[in-house]
Amino acid sequence: MISNKAKAHIALLSVNMIYGANYLIAKGLMPDKIGASALVFLRISGATLLFFILKFFVKEQAQKKDIPRLALCGLLGVATNQFFSMNGLSLTSPVDAAIIVTAMPIFTVIISYFLLKEPLTLSRVLGICIGGGGAVLLIYLGNSGLGTGSLKGNIFIGLNALSFAFYLVLVKPLMQKYKPITVIIWTFFFGFIFMFPFCIGQLLETDFNSYKTTNWISLCYVIIGPTFLAYLLNMFALQFVKPTVSSSYIYVQPAVAMLLVAGIAYFIIDSQYKGDITIAKLLCCSLIFIGVYLISSNSSLKWLRKK
């Protein structure tokens, strides 16, 4: 029988594999087929609708005293996160975006230390260093020919990582009090409200008549995969693991993005990329997974523990 904690780790791995693929799929839609803000509107509104359908099967109400925290979670974890994520991705390369978000575990560990009083263990620090080092080396080895990033786009992706790190820490107490669907309904409801005035204009300018079947499939993936399913799985996992553990799985994303880019290059783009998956890159992926393990392990070595 699989334990709930093991299920949580499987869910987190699935979430970040979905996110890793999303960098390539969403980038394929922007900006030619849809603007970044318009895509944010469809992601949030589409996922909100799906979550409200699930709400019919869960009878639970949030207490009034928790509404401000739920609103803040909606602002940081949905509206701000999605806005900077898609707008940043539209300006930079998919692999650059995947590597920049690996700063999230660092943000989460620091925020958790101050807000949740979670101790910084030696294993977490080592995990951040090893996993982050593997991710940085991975982008260094595979950046050739993958396009150029931009300072503005990279800053947006960094703000995306920071806002989601705050969200992971702030939402944890709510996950211990309510069922996941209750929390996620409220966060997406508030996220939709905060997002609406900034994104509706670009959506109205989108020409959906030019869409091909592949564009519609990509759009459905972006709405259902990294929005609906990913948030749902992440909420489930946060019931059984700490925010620092959840954020550590971010290191999986650049590995998935890199492998997908290399795979597409191998089969579709050009023969010059046929040797893109190398032993060195596979070793980098190993470092990433070692980093995830160290951050998620229960080490008894405490570092900078607050008395």
Tab-separated table of C-alpha atoms in Angstrom:
chain	number	residue	atom	x	y	z
A	1	MET	CA	0.000	0.000	0.000
A	2	ILE	CA	1.441	3.367	-1.016
A	3	SER	CA	1.628	5.881	1.848
A	4	ASN	CA	0.139	9.362	1.555
A	5	LYS	CA	3.614	10.882	1.695
A	6	ALA	CA	4.762	8.692	-1.204
A	7	LYS	CA	1.648	9.718	-3.143
A	8	ALA	CA	2.520	13.347	-2.416
A	9	HIS	CA	5.998	12.916	-3.921
A	10	ILE	CA	4.531	11.185	-6.994
A	11	ALA	CA	2.074	14.074	-7.355
A	12	LEU	CA	4.862	16.655	-7.103
A	13	LEU	CA	6.980	14.838	-9.669
A	14	SER	CA	3.976	14.724	-12.026
A	15	VAL	CA	3.265	18.425	-11.469
A	16	ASN	CA	6.751	19.507	-12.441
A	17	MET	CA	6.914	17.191	-15.445
A	18	ILE	CA	3.680	18.848	-16.615
A	19	TYR	CA	5.209	22.276	-16.013
A	20	GLY	CA	8.409	21.282	-17.786
A	21	ALA	CA	6.494	20.386	-20.949
A	22	ASN	CA	4.399	23.532	-20.655
A	23	TYR	CA	7.388	25.793	-21.293
A	24	LEU	CA	7.624	24.420	-24.807
A	25	ILE	CA	3.893	24.108	-25.510
A	26	ALA	CA	2.883	27.544	-24.215
A	27	LYS	CA	5.853	29.148	-25.951
A	28	GLY	CA	4.600	27.619	-29.207
A	29	LEU	CA	1.365	29.620	-28.864
A	30	MET	CA	2.914	32.953	-27.908
A	31	PRO	CA	2.965	35.536	-29.304
A	32	ASP	CA	1.869	34.538	-32.825
A	33	LYS	CA	-1.397	32.816	-31.872
A	34	ILE	CA	-2.221	34.451	-28.570
A	35	GLY	CA	-0.820	37.150	-26.316
A	36	ALA	CA	0.604	36.210	-22.936
A	37	SER	CA	-2.048	38.074	-20.926
A	38	ALA	CA	-4.847	36.555	-23.019
A	39	LEU	CA	-3.420	33.106	-22.313
A	40	VAL	CA	-3.348	33.952	-18.602
A	41	PHE	CA	-7.037	34.854	-18.795
A	42	LEU	CA	-7.943	31.546	-20.436
A	43	ARG	CA	-5.783	29.538	-17.992
A	44	ILE	CA	-7.280	31.061	-14.879
A	45	SER	CA	-10.893	31.285	-16.060
A	46	GLY	CA	-10.830	27.780	-17.559
A	47	ALA	CA	-9.322	26.212	-14.450
A	48	THR	CA	-11.696	28.171	-12.175
A	49	LEU	CA	-14.662	26.732	-14.068
A	50	LEU	CA	-13.306	23.187	-13.735
A	51	PHE	CA	-12.676	23.650	-10.008
A	52	PHE	CA	-16.213	24.949	-9.467
A	53	ILE	CA	-17.534	21.767	-11.101
A	54	LEU	CA	-15.522	19.711	-8.596
A	55	LYS	CA	-16.867	21.863	-5.741
A	56	PHE	CA	-20.305	20.269	-6.185
A	57	PHE	CA	-18.858	17.064	-4.753
A	58	VAL	CA	-17.291	18.739	-1.690
A	59	LYS	CA	-19.488	20.425	0.902
A	60	GLU	CA	-17.234	22.671	2.945
A	61	GLN	CA	-17.233	26.387	3.654
A	62	ALA	CA	-14.288	28.633	4.452
A	63	GLN	CA	-14.409	30.687	7.645
A	64	LYS	CA	-14.610	34.474	7.308
A	65	LYS	CA	-11.374	34.972	9.247
A	66	ASP	CA	-9.478	33.008	6.556
A	67	ILE	CA	-10.816	35.010	3.602
A	68	PRO	CA	-7.999	37.632	3.667
A	69	ARG	CA	-5.338	34.890	3.566
A	70	LEU	CA	-7.218	33.119	0.755
A	71	ALA	CA	-7.384	36.407	-1.164
A	72	LEU	CA	-3.635	36.920	-0.708
A	73	CYS	CA	-3.019	33.357	-1.909
A	74	GLY	CA	-5.149	34.084	-4.970
A	75	LEU	CA	-3.189	37.268	-5.674
A	76	LEU	CA	0.266	35.681	-5.290
A	77	GLY	CA	-0.284	32.050	-6.277
A	78	VAL	CA	-2.674	32.546	-9.202
A	79	ALA	CA	-2.904	36.090	-10.608
A	80	THR	CA	0.655	37.360	-10.041
A	81	ASN	CA	2.261	33.971	-10.636
A	82	GLN	CA	0.422	33.314	-13.892
A	83	PHE	CA	0.788	36.869	-15.197
A	84	PHE	CA	4.559	37.023	-14.774
A	85	SER	CA	5.017	33.388	-15.811
A	86	MET	CA	3.322	33.723	-19.208
A	87	ASN	CA	4.508	37.262	-19.947
A	88	GLY	CA	8.045	36.283	-18.994
A	89	LEU	CA	7.937	33.122	-21.105
A	90	SER	CA	6.704	35.118	-24.100
A	91	LEU	CA	9.855	37.246	-23.901
A	92	THR	CA	12.519	34.645	-23.123
A	93	SER	CA	13.431	31.106	-24.190
A	94	PRO	CA	11.657	28.053	-22.685
A	95	VAL	CA	14.849	26.637	-21.219
A	96	ASP	CA	15.917	30.005	-19.787
A	97	ALA	CA	12.513	30.252	-18.089
A	98	ALA	CA	12.815	26.712	-16.707
A	99	ILE	CA	16.199	27.433	-15.171
A	100	ILE	CA	15.253	30.767	-13.603
A	101	VAL	CA	12.340	29.287	-11.641
A	102	THR	CA	14.805	27.006	-9.875
A	103	ALA	CA	15.347	29.971	-7.555
A	104	MET	CA	11.972	29.095	-6.015
A	105	PRO	CA	13.285	26.578	-3.432
A	106	ILE	CA	15.736	29.176	-2.176
A	107	PHE	CA	12.930	31.711	-1.772
A	108	THR	CA	10.669	29.113	-0.140
A	109	VAL	CA	13.260	27.920	2.373
A	110	ILE	CA	13.995	31.501	3.447
A	111	ILE	CA	10.321	32.533	3.632
A	112	SER	CA	9.432	29.335	5.540
A	113	TYR	CA	12.230	30.047	7.994
A	114	PHE	CA	10.765	33.457	8.859
A	115	LEU	CA	7.008	32.812	8.528
A	116	LEU	CA	6.619	29.144	9.512
A	117	LYS	CA	9.703	28.914	11.745
A	118	GLU	CA	10.940	25.901	9.742
A	119	PRO	CA	14.631	25.207	10.497
A	120	LEU	CA	17.191	25.297	7.718
A	121	THR	CA	18.812	21.867	7.714
A	122	LEU	CA	22.174	21.027	6.269
A	123	SER	CA	20.565	18.570	3.833
A	124	ARG	CA	18.279	21.291	2.451
A	125	VAL	CA	21.158	23.686	1.938
A	126	LEU	CA	23.195	20.973	0.201
A	127	GLY	CA	20.162	20.001	-1.887
A	128	ILE	CA	19.668	23.583	-3.051
A	129	CYS	CA	23.351	23.872	-3.973
A	130	ILE	CA	23.574	20.500	-5.763
A	131	GLY	CA	20.204	20.717	-7.523
A	132	GLY	CA	20.686	24.344	-8.463
A	133	GLY	CA	24.213	23.631	-9.669
A	134	GLY	CA	22.956	20.803	-11.868
A	135	ALA	CA	20.235	23.024	-13.327
A	136	VAL	CA	22.643	25.886	-14.034
A	137	LEU	CA	25.149	23.525	-15.652
A	138	LEU	CA	22.333	21.991	-17.683
A	139	ILE	CA	21.319	25.318	-19.164
A	140	TYR	CA	24.957	26.169	-19.827
A	141	LEU	CA	25.483	22.939	-21.776
A	142	GLY	CA	22.236	23.089	-23.700
A	143	ASN	CA	21.664	26.755	-24.402
A	144	SER	CA	23.308	26.741	-27.844
A	145	GLY	CA	20.731	27.202	-30.567
A	146	LEU	CA	17.756	27.403	-28.209
A	147	GLY	CA	17.107	31.085	-28.776
A	148	THR	CA	17.936	34.123	-26.699
A	149	GLY	CA	16.384	35.341	-23.512
A	150	SER	CA	15.678	38.913	-22.493
A	151	LEU	CA	16.362	40.826	-19.297
A	152	LYS	CA	12.720	41.844	-18.927
A	153	GLY	CA	11.493	38.303	-19.554
A	154	ASN	CA	13.993	36.859	-17.096
A	155	ILE	CA	12.974	39.375	-14.415
A	156	PHE	CA	9.325	38.445	-14.943
A	157	ILE	CA	10.140	34.762	-14.504
A	158	GLY	CA	12.053	35.610	-11.326
A	159	LEU	CA	9.032	37.504	-9.954
A	160	ASN	CA	6.891	34.497	-10.867
A	161	ALA	CA	9.133	32.256	-8.770
A	162	LEU	CA	9.115	34.668	-5.824
A	163	SER	CA	5.327	35.081	-5.795
A	164	PHE	CA	4.728	31.326	-5.967
A	165	ALA	CA	7.221	30.734	-3.149
A	166	PHE	CA	5.242	33.104	-0.922
A	167	TYR	CA	2.054	31.320	-1.983
A	168	LEU	CA	3.390	27.875	-1.038
A	169	VAL	CA	4.223	29.118	2.457
A	170	LEU	CA	1.019	31.110	2.998
A	171	VAL	CA	-1.284	28.356	1.771
A	172	LYS	CA	0.221	25.621	3.977
A	173	PRO	CA	-1.807	26.468	7.138
A	174	LEU	CA	-4.989	26.521	5.057
A	175	MET	CA	-4.196	23.052	3.700
A	176	GLN	CA	-4.033	21.734	7.266
A	177	LYS	CA	-7.470	23.180	7.984
A	178	TYR	CA	-9.518	22.623	4.818
A	179	LYS	CA	-9.879	20.122	2.009
A	180	PRO	CA	-7.729	20.925	-1.053
A	181	ILE	CA	-10.663	21.747	-3.329
A	182	THR	CA	-12.039	24.290	-0.842
A	183	VAL	CA	-8.733	26.154	-0.756
A	184	ILE	CA	-8.160	26.019	-4.479
A	185	ILE	CA	-11.668	27.276	-5.323
A	186	TRP	CA	-11.180	30.366	-3.207
A	187	THR	CA	-7.649	31.041	-4.442
A	188	PHE	CA	-8.695	30.785	-8.089
A	189	PHE	CA	-11.829	32.858	-7.442
A	190	PHE	CA	-9.731	35.695	-6.048
A	191	GLY	CA	-7.050	35.092	-8.670
A	192	PHE	CA	-9.655	35.562	-11.397
A	193	ILE	CA	-10.840	38.846	-9.848
A	194	PHE	CA	-7.301	40.242	-9.583
A	195	MET	CA	-6.359	39.080	-13.088
A	196	PHE	CA	-9.487	40.197	-14.981
A	197	PRO	CA	-8.795	43.934	-15.541
A	198	PHE	CA	-5.234	43.309	-16.711
A	199	CYS	CA	-5.931	40.505	-19.194
A	200	ILE	CA	-9.428	40.870	-20.659
A	201	GLY	CA	-8.392	43.489	-23.240
A	202	GLN	CA	-5.793	41.292	-24.917
A	203	LEU	CA	-8.186	38.335	-24.963
A	204	LEU	CA	-10.757	40.358	-26.938
A	205	GLU	CA	-8.079	41.108	-29.542
A	206	THR	CA	-7.205	37.422	-30.096
A	207	ASP	CA	-8.113	35.947	-33.500
A	208	PHE	CA	-9.244	32.391	-32.732
A	209	ASN	CA	-10.343	31.891	-36.359
A	210	SER	CA	-6.705	31.421	-37.340
A	211	TYR	CA	-6.286	28.454	-34.976
A	212	LYS	CA	-5.397	25.047	-36.347
A	213	THR	CA	-6.179	21.762	-34.585
A	214	THR	CA	-2.697	21.648	-33.067
A	215	ASN	CA	-3.183	25.137	-31.619
A	216	TRP	CA	-6.423	24.101	-29.930
A	217	ILE	CA	-4.767	20.983	-28.520
A	218	SER	CA	-1.905	23.087	-27.150
A	219	LEU	CA	-4.348	25.561	-25.622
A	220	CYS	CA	-6.314	22.762	-23.938
A	221	TYR	CA	-3.078	21.340	-22.540
A	222	VAL	CA	-2.036	24.714	-21.082
A	223	ILE	CA	-5.431	25.151	-19.388
A	224	ILE	CA	-5.941	21.596	-18.130
A	225	GLY	CA	-2.377	20.401	-17.526
A	226	PRO	CA	-0.224	23.047	-15.807
A	227	THR	CA	-3.235	24.946	-14.451
A	228	PHE	CA	-6.087	22.642	-13.405
A	229	LEU	CA	-4.247	19.346	-12.794
A	230	ALA	CA	-0.992	20.863	-11.542
A	231	TYR	CA	-2.641	23.079	-8.933
A	232	LEU	CA	-4.897	20.231	-7.812
A	233	LEU	CA	-1.985	17.815	-7.413
A	234	ASN	CA	0.103	20.464	-5.678
A	235	MET	CA	-2.703	21.109	-3.188
A	236	PHE	CA	-2.958	17.386	-2.486
A	237	ALA	CA	0.778	17.129	-1.899
A	238	LEU	CA	0.872	20.108	0.491
A	239	GLN	CA	-1.326	18.147	2.897
A	240	PHE	CA	1.546	15.733	3.533
A	241	VAL	CA	4.818	17.569	2.782
A	242	LYS	CA	6.288	20.948	3.686
A	243	PRO	CA	6.351	23.890	1.245
A	244	THR	CA	10.142	23.589	1.030
A	245	VAL	CA	9.767	20.008	-0.220
A	246	SER	CA	7.131	21.002	-2.766
A	247	SER	CA	9.272	23.820	-4.125
A	248	SER	CA	12.338	21.580	-4.383
A	249	TYR	CA	10.693	19.656	-7.206
A	250	ILE	CA	11.051	22.773	-9.343
A	251	TYR	CA	14.481	21.399	-10.273
A	252	VAL	CA	12.721	18.738	-12.371
A	253	GLN	CA	11.367	21.376	-14.760
A	254	PRO	CA	14.570	22.398	-16.573
A	255	ALA	CA	15.474	18.739	-17.001
A	256	VAL	CA	12.118	17.985	-18.635
A	257	ALA	CA	12.236	21.158	-20.755
A	258	MET	CA	15.774	20.391	-21.907
A	259	LEU	CA	14.989	16.774	-22.806
A	260	LEU	CA	11.868	17.795	-24.727
A	261	VAL	CA	13.727	20.488	-26.641
A	262	ALA	CA	16.481	18.016	-27.455
A	263	GLY	CA	13.937	15.367	-28.472
A	264	ILE	CA	12.066	17.709	-30.779
A	265	ALA	CA	15.339	18.928	-32.237
A	266	TYR	CA	16.423	15.332	-32.839
A	267	PHE	CA	13.257	14.220	-34.627
A	268	ILE	CA	11.983	17.400	-36.265
A	269	ILE	CA	14.154	20.472	-36.447
A	270	ASP	CA	17.617	19.859	-37.800
A	271	SER	CA	20.267	17.168	-37.896
A	272	GLN	CA	22.786	19.438	-36.167
A	273	TYR	CA	20.948	18.730	-32.871
A	274	LYS	CA	21.114	14.948	-33.147
A	275	GLY	CA	23.866	14.770	-30.522
A	276	ASP	CA	22.167	17.173	-28.139
A	277	ILE	CA	21.452	14.604	-25.382
A	278	THR	CA	24.863	13.829	-23.951
A	279	ILE	CA	26.257	11.976	-20.950
A	280	ALA	CA	27.113	15.324	-19.370
A	281	LYS	CA	23.491	16.487	-19.600
A	282	LEU	CA	22.199	13.219	-18.179
A	283	LEU	CA	24.606	13.667	-15.265
A	284	CYS	CA	23.198	17.152	-14.740
A	285	CYS	CA	19.711	15.674	-14.546
A	286	SER	CA	21.025	13.251	-11.905
A	287	LEU	CA	22.312	16.185	-9.851
A	288	ILE	CA	18.890	17.774	-10.060
A	289	PHE	CA	17.150	14.691	-8.694
A	290	ILE	CA	19.783	14.306	-5.953
A	291	GLY	CA	19.053	17.894	-4.950
A	292	VAL	CA	15.326	17.144	-4.737
A	293	TYR	CA	16.040	14.109	-2.534
A	294	LEU	CA	18.278	16.049	-0.144
A	295	ILE	CA	15.804	18.912	0.276
A	296	SER	CA	12.930	16.487	0.914
A	297	SER	CA	14.859	14.233	3.331
A	298	ASN	CA	14.340	14.451	7.082
A	299	SER	CA	17.812	15.316	8.256
A	300	SER	CA	18.521	15.634	11.958
A	301	LEU	CA	21.293	18.143	11.265
A	302	LYS	CA	19.856	21.576	11.984
A	303	TRP	CA	21.428	24.687	10.583
A	304	LEU	CA	20.501	28.214	11.621
A	305	ARG	CA	17.740	26.843	13.800
A	306	LYS	CA	15.651	29.537	15.417
A	307	LYS	CA	15.306	29.097	19.169
